[in-house]
Short mmCIF file of C-alpha atoms and ligand atoms in Angstrom, two decimals:
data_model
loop_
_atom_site.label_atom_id
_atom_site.label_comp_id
_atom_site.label_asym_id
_atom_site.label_seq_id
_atom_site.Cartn_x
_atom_site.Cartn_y
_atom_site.Cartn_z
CA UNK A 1 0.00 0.00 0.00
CA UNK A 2 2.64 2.45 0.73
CA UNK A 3 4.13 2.06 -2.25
CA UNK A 4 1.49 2.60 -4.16
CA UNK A 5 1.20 5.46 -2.27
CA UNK A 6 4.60 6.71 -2.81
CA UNK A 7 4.84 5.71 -6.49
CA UNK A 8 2.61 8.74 -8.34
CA UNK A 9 4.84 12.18 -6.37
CA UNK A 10 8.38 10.20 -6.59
CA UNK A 11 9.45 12.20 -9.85
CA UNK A 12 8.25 15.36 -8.17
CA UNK A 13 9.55 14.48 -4.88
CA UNK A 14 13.01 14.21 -6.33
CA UNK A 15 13.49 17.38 -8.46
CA UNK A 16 11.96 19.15 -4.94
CA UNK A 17 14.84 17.56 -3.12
CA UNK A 18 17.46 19.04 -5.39
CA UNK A 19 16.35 22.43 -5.56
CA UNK A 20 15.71 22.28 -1.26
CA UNK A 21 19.24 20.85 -1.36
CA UNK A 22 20.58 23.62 -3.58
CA UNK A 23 18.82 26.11 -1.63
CA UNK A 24 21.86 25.01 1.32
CA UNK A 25 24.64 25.98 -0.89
CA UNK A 26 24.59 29.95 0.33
CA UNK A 27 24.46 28.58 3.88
CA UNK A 28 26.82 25.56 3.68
CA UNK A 29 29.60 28.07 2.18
CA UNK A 30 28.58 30.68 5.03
CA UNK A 31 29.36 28.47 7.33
CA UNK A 32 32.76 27.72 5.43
CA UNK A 33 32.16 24.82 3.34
CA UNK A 34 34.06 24.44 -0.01
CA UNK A 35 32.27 25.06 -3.37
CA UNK A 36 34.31 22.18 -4.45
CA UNK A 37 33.18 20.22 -1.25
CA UNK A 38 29.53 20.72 -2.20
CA UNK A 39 29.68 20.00 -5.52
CA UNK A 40 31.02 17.28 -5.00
CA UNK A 41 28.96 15.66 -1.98
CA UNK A 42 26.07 17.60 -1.72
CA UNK A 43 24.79 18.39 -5.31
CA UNK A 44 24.20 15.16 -6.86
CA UNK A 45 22.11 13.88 -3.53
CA UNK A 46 19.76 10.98 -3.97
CA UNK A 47 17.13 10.96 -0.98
CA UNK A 48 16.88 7.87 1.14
CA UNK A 49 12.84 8.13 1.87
CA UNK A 50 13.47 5.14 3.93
CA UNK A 51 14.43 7.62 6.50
CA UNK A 52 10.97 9.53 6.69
CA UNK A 53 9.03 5.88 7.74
CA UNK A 54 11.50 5.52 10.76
CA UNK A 55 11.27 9.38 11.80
CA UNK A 56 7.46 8.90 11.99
CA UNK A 57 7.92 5.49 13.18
CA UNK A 58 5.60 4.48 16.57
CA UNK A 59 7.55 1.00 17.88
CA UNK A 60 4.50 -1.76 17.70
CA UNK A 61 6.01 -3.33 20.66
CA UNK A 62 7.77 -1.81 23.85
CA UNK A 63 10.71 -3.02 25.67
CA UNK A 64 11.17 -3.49 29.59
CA UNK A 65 13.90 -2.10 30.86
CA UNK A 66 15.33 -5.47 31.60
CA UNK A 67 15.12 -6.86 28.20
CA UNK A 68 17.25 -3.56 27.07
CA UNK A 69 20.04 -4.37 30.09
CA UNK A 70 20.04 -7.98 29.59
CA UNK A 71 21.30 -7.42 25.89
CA UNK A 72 23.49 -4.64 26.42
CA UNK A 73 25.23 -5.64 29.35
CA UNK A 74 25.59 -9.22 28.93
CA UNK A 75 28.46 -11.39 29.50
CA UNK A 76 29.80 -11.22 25.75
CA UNK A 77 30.06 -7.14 26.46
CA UNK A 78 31.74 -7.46 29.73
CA UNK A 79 34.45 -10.07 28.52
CA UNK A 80 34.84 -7.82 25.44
CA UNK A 81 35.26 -4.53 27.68
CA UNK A 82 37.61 -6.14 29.89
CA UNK A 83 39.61 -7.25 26.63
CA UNK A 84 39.58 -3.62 25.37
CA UNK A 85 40.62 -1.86 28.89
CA UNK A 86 43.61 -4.38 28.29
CA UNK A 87 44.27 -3.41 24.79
CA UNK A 88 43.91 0.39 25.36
CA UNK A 89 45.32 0.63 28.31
CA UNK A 90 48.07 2.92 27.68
CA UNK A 91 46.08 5.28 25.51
CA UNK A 92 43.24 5.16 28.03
CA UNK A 93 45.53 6.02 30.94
CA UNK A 94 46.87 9.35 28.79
CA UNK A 95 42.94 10.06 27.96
CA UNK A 96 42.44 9.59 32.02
CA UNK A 97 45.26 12.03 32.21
CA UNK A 98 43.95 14.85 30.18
CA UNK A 99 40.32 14.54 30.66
CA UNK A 100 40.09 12.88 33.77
CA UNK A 101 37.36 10.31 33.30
CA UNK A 102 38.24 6.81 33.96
CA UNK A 103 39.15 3.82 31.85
CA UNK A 104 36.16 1.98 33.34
CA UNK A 105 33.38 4.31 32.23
CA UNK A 106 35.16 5.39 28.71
CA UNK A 107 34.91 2.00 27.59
CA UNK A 108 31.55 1.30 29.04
CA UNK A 109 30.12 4.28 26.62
CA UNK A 110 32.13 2.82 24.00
CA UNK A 111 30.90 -0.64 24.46
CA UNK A 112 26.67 0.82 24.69
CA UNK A 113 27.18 3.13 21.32
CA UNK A 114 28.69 0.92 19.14
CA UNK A 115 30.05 -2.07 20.48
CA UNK A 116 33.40 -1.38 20.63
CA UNK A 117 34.01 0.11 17.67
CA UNK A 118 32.02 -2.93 15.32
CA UNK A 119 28.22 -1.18 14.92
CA UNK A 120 28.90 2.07 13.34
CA UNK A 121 25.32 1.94 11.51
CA UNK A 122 25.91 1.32 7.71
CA UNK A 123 23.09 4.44 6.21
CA UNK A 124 25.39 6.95 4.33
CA UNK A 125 25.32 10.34 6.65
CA UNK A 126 24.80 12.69 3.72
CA UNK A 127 21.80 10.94 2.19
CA UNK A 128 19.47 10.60 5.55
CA UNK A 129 20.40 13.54 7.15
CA UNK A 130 20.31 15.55 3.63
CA UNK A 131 16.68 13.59 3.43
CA UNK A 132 15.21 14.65 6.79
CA UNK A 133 16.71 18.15 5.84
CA UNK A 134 14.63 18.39 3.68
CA UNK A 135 11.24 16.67 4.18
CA UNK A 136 9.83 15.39 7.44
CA UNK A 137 9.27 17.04 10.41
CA UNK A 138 12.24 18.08 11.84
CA UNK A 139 13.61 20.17 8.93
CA UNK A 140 15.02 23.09 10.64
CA UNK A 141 17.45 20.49 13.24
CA UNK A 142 18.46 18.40 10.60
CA UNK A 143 19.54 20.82 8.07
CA UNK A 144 21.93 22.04 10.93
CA UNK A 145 23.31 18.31 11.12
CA UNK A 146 23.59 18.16 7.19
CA UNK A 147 25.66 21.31 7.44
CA UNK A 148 27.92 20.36 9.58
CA UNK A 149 28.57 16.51 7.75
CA UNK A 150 29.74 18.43 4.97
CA UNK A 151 32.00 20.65 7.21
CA UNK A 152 33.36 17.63 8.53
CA UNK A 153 34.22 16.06 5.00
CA UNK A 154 35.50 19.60 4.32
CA UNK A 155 37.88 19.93 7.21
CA UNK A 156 39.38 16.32 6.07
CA UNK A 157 38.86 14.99 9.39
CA UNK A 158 36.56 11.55 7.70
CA UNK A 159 36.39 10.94 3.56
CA UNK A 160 32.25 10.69 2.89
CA UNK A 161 32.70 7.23 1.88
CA UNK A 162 33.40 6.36 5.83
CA UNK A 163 30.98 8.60 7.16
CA UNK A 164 27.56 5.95 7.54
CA UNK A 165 25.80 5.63 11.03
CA UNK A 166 21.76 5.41 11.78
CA UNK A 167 19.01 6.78 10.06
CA UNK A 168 19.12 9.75 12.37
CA UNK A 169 22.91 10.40 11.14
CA UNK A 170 24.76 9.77 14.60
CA UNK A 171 28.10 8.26 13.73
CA UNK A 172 31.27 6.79 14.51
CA UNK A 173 32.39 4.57 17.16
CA UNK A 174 30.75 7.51 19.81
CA UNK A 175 27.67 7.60 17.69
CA UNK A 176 27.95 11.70 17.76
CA UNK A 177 26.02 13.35 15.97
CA UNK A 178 27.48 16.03 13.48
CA UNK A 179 27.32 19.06 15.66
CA UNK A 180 28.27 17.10 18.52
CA UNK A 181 31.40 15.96 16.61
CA UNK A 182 32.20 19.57 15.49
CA UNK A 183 32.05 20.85 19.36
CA UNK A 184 34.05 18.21 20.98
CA UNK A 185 35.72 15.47 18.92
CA UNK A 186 39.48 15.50 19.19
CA UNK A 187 42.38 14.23 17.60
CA UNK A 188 44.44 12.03 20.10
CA UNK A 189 46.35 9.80 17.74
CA UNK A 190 47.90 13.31 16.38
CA UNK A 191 47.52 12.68 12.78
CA UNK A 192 45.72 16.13 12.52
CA UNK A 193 42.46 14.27 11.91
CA UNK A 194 39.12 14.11 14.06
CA UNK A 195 38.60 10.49 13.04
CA UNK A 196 35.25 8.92 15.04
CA UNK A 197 35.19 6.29 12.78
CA UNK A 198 38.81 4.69 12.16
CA UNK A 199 40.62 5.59 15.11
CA UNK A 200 39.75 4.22 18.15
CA UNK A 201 42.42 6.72 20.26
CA UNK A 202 40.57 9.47 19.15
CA UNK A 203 36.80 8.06 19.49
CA UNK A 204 38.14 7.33 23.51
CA UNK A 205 39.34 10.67 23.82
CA UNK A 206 36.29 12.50 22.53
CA UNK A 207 33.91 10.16 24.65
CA UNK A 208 35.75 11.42 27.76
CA UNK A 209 35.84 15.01 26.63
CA UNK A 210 32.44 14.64 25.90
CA UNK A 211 31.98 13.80 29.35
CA UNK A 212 34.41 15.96 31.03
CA UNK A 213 32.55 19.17 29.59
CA UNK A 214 29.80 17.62 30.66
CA UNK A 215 31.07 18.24 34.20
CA UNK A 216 32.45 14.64 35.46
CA UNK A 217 33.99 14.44 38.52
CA UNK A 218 36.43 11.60 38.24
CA UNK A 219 36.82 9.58 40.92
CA UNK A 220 33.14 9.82 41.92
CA UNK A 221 30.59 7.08 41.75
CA UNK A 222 27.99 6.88 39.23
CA UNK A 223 25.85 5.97 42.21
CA UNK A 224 25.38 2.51 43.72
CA UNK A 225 22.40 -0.55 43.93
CA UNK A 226 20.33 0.43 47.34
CA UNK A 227 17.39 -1.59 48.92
CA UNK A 228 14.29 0.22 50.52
CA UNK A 229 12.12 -0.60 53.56
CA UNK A 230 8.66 -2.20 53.22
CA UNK A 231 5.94 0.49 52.77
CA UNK A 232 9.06 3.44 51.79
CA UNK A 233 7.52 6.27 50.23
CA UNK A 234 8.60 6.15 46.59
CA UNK A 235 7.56 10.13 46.00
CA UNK A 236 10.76 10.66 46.43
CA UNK A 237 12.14 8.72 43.97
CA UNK A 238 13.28 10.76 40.68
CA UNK A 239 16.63 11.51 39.04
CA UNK A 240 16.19 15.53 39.59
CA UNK A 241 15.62 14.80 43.32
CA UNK A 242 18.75 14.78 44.84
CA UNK A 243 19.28 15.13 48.69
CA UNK A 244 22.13 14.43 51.15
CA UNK A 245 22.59 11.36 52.24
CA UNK A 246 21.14 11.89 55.85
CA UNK A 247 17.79 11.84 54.61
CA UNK A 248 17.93 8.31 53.19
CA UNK A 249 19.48 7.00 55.73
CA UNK A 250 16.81 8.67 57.95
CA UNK A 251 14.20 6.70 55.54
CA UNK A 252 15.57 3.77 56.20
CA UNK A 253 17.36 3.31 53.09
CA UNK A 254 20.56 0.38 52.96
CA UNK A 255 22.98 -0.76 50.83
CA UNK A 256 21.91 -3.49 48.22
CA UNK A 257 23.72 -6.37 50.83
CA UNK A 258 21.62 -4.48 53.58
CA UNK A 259 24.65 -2.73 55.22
CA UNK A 260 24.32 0.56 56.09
CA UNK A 261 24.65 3.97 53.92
CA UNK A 262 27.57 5.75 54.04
CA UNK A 263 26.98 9.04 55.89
CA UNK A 264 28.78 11.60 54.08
CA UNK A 265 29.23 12.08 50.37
CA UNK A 266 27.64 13.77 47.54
CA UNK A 267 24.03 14.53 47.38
CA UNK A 268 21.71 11.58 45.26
CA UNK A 269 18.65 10.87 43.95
CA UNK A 270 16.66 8.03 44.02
CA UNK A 271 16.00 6.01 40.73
CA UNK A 272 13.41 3.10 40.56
CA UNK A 273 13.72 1.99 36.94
CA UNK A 274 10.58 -0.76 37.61
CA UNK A 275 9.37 0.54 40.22
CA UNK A 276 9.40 0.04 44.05
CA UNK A 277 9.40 -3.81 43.40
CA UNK A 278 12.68 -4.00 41.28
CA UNK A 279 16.26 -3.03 41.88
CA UNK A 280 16.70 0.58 43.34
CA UNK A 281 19.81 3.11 43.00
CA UNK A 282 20.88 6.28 44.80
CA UNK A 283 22.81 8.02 41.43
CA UNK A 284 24.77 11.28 41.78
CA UNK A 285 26.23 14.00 39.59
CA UNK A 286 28.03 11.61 37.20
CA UNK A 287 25.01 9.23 36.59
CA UNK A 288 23.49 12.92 34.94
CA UNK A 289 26.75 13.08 32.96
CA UNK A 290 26.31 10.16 31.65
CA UNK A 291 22.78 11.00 30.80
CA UNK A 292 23.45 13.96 28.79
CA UNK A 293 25.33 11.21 26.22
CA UNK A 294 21.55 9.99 25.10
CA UNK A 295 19.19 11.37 27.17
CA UNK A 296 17.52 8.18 28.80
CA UNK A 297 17.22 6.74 32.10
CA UNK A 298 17.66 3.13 31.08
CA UNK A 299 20.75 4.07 28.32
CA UNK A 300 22.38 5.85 31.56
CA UNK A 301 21.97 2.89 34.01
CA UNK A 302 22.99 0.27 31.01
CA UNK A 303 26.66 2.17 30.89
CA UNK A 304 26.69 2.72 34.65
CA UNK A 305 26.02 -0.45 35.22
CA UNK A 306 28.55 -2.04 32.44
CA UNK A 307 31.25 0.40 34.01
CA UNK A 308 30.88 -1.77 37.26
CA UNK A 309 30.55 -4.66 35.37
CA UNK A 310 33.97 -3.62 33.95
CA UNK A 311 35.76 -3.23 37.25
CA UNK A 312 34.77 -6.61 38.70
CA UNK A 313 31.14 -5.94 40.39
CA UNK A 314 28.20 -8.27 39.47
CA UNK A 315 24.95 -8.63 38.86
CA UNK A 316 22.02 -6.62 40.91
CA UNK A 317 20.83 -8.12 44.06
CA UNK A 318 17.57 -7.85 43.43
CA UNK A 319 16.38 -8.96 40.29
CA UNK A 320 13.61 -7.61 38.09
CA UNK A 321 10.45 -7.49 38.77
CA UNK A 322 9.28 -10.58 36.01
CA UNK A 323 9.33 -13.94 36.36
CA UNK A 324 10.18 -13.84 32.50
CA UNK A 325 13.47 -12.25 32.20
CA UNK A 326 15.32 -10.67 28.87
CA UNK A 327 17.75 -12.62 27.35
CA UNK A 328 21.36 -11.70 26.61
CA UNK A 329 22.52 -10.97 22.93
CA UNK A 330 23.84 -15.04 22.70
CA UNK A 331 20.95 -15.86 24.19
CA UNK A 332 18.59 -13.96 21.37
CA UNK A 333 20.69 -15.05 18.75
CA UNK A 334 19.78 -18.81 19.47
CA UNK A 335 16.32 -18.59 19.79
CA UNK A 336 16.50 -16.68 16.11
CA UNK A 337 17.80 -19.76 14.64
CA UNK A 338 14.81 -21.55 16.13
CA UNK A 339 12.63 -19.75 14.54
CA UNK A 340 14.18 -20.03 11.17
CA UNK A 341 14.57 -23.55 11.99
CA UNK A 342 10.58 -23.10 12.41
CA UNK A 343 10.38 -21.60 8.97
CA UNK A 344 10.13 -17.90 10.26
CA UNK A 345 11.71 -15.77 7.75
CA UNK A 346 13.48 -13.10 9.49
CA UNK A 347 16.79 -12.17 8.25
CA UNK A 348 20.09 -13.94 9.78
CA UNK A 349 20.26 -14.60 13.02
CA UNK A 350 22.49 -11.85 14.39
CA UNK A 351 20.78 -10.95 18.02
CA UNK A 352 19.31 -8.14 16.95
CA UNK A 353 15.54 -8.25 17.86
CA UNK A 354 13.93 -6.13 14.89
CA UNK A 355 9.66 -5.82 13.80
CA UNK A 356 10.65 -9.22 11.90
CA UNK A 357 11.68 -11.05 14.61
CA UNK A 358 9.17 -9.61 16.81
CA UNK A 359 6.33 -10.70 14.45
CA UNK A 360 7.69 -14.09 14.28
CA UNK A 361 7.90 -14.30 18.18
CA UNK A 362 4.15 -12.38 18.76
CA UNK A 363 3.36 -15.77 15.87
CA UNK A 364 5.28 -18.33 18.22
CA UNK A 365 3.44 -16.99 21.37
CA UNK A 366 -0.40 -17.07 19.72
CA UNK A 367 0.43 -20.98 19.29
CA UNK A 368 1.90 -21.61 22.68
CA UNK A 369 -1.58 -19.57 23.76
CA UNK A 370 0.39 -16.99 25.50
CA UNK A 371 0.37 -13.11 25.49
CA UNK A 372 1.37 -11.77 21.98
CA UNK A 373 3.65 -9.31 22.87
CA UNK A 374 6.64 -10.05 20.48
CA UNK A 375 9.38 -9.90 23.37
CA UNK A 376 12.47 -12.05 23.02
CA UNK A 377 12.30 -13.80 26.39
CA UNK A 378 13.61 -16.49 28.19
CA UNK A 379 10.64 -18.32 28.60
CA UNK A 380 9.93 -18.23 25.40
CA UNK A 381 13.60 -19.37 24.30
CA UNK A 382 13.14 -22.61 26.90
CA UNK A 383 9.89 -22.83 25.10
CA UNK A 384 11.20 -23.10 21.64
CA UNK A 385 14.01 -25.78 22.81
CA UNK A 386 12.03 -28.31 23.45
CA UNK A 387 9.55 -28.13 20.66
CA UNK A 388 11.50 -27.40 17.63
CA UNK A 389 13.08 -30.58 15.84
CA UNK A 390 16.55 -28.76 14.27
CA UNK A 391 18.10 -32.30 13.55
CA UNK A 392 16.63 -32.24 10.08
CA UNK A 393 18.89 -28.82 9.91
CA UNK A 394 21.64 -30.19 11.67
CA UNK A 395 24.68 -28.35 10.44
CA UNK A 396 22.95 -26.17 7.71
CA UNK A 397 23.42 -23.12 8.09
CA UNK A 398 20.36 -21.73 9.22
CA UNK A 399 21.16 -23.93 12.94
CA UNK A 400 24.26 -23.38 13.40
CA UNK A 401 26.89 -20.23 13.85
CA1 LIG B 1 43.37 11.52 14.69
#
């Protein structure tokens, strides 16, 4: 239907986006850009209407917080962190040294945006941001980011062939966006360059610069796993809440083990991510740096979390509130290649839970006479295991890695 829909205006669609994208040439050379750059890059612009769909796009299905956690700080990401702190370890100590943010919670960013360097998001920059620059809703923002991807290419710091990321045109191994790049990306291998994408010296440095403008106080806890008294009156839970630390110990609040607060230290606020039933945190100033990275709650507690993670802590002590929990990214990628195995056509089976997936598994759950609510879960994976016969499969590709 859409199309159909789509098919009549294309023609006209097209010659609009040239003349909206030649309409940026006065601006992009105010702003310093090279005739020659724009020409080049900018003139001969296809649009990439896929763009528009996912700008406009309400998810079918939502995800509990500890479906998003148990995929991005799973084991795989913590072994893989650890091996990176090793491999970077000089580099990050000299970042430490000029920004003063910690190994720990560099990498833990690192490991969220783009795991370690391997998801960079493969949409070419100048087509979706040029696209939304120009239709959509959000013209006036992302003309500002188109801008600024050409000054980039124009400075020399990354060629336009290298410069892909997500429909929304964050990029790199930080997953800045354009402007963010322009403001504080830095060169730390000291090749001249501002390289996000190839370098991972300089994406570490600009992740802690990032967060030492931010105002990180190195040194200082994100903020720590709590547990509350029966009948404690959440009200005062909320990020932008913070008060000194006599208060919740005057509320009865504890340490996760159930030892007792420490009395002094910076004020916190209390954050109940599933409410009073689920794991509890008292988060400081840095857990609101981190924040300012991608403003969400859960995105904030996934890196704060996989910084511990990264220095040796564990798990939470209390667990979710479900007796259905999220599975990890190995744990997603096997119950994909059930469901291919079940004749579900849904891609590869790379742990990535998209509407395909998610339409298989809402398929799966109608059959099992369960709640259709397309979540990769662990129930659903034990489910699965025991009813699907892969030995016709075995060793095709479709069962295993
Ligand atoms: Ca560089």
């Amino acid at each position: 239907m859409l199309a159909l829909a789509l098919a009549a205006p294309l023609t006209a669609q097209a010659d609009g986006f040239s003349a909206c994208i030649e309409r940026l040439r006065a601006q992009a050379v105010q702003r310093g850009v090279s005739r020659a750059t724009f020409d080049a890059h900018a003139a001969q612009l296809e649009p990439d209407l896929s763009v528009l769909g996912l700008l406009d796009a309400q998810p079918e299905f939502s995800t509990p917080i500890w479906d998003y956690l148990a995929a991005l700080v799973d084991d795989e990401r913590v072994a893989d962190g650890r091996a990176m702190l090793e491999r970077w370890r000089d580099v990050l100590q000299k970042v430490e040294e000029r920004y003063s943010v910690d190994p720990a919670t560099v990498v833990a960013v690192w490991g969220v945006e783009s795991n370690y360097g391997r998801s960079l998001g493969a949409r070419p920059l100048l087509a979706s941001l040029g696209t939304l620059a120009c239709m959509g809703r959000r013209q006036d923002y992302f003309r500002g980011e188109f801008l600024d991807t050409l000054k980039i290419i124009d400075q020399g710091h990354i060629p336009a062939e290298r410069l892909t990321g997500s429909w929304a045109g964050a990029f790199g191994q930080t997953q800045f966006m354009p402007s963010t790049f322009l403001r504080l990306a830095v060169d730390f291998d000291g090749d001249g360059r501002r390289d996000l994408v190839d370098s991972a010296p300089d994406a570490l440095a600009s992740t802690a610069n990032f967060l030492h403008k931010g105002g990180w106080k190195n040194g200082e806890s994100w903020g720590f796993e709590v547990k509350l008294p029966a009948g404690f009156d959440t009200s005062l839970a909320g990020r932008r809440n913070r008060r000194g630390m006599s208060l919740w110990i005057a509320r009865g609040v504890k340490l996760a083990d159930g030892g007792p607060l420490p009395e002094s230290g910076p004020d916190r606020a209390l954050l109940l991510p599933a409410g009073a039933a689920g794991p509890a945190f008292l988060v400081g100033r840095n857990f609101n740096v981190i924040y300012g990275y991608n403003a969400a709650e859960s995105y904030a507690l996934a890196i704060a979390h996989l910084s511990d993670r990264l220095r040796g802590g564990g798990g939470f002590h209390t667990p979710w509130p479900t007796d259905d929990p999220g599975l990890s990214r190995a744990g997603r990628r096997e119950l994909q290649r059930l469901l291919i195995a079940r004749g579900h056509d849904i891609g590869e089976a790379d742990g990535m839970i998209g509407e395909r997936t998610r339409k298989a598994i809402a398929k799966e759950q109608t059959a099992l006479g369960r709640k259709a609510d397309g979540r990769a879960s662990q129930r659903l994976l034990e489910a699965l295991r025991t009813t699907t016969d892969v030995s016709a499969k075995e060793g095709g590709a479709t069962i295993r890695d």
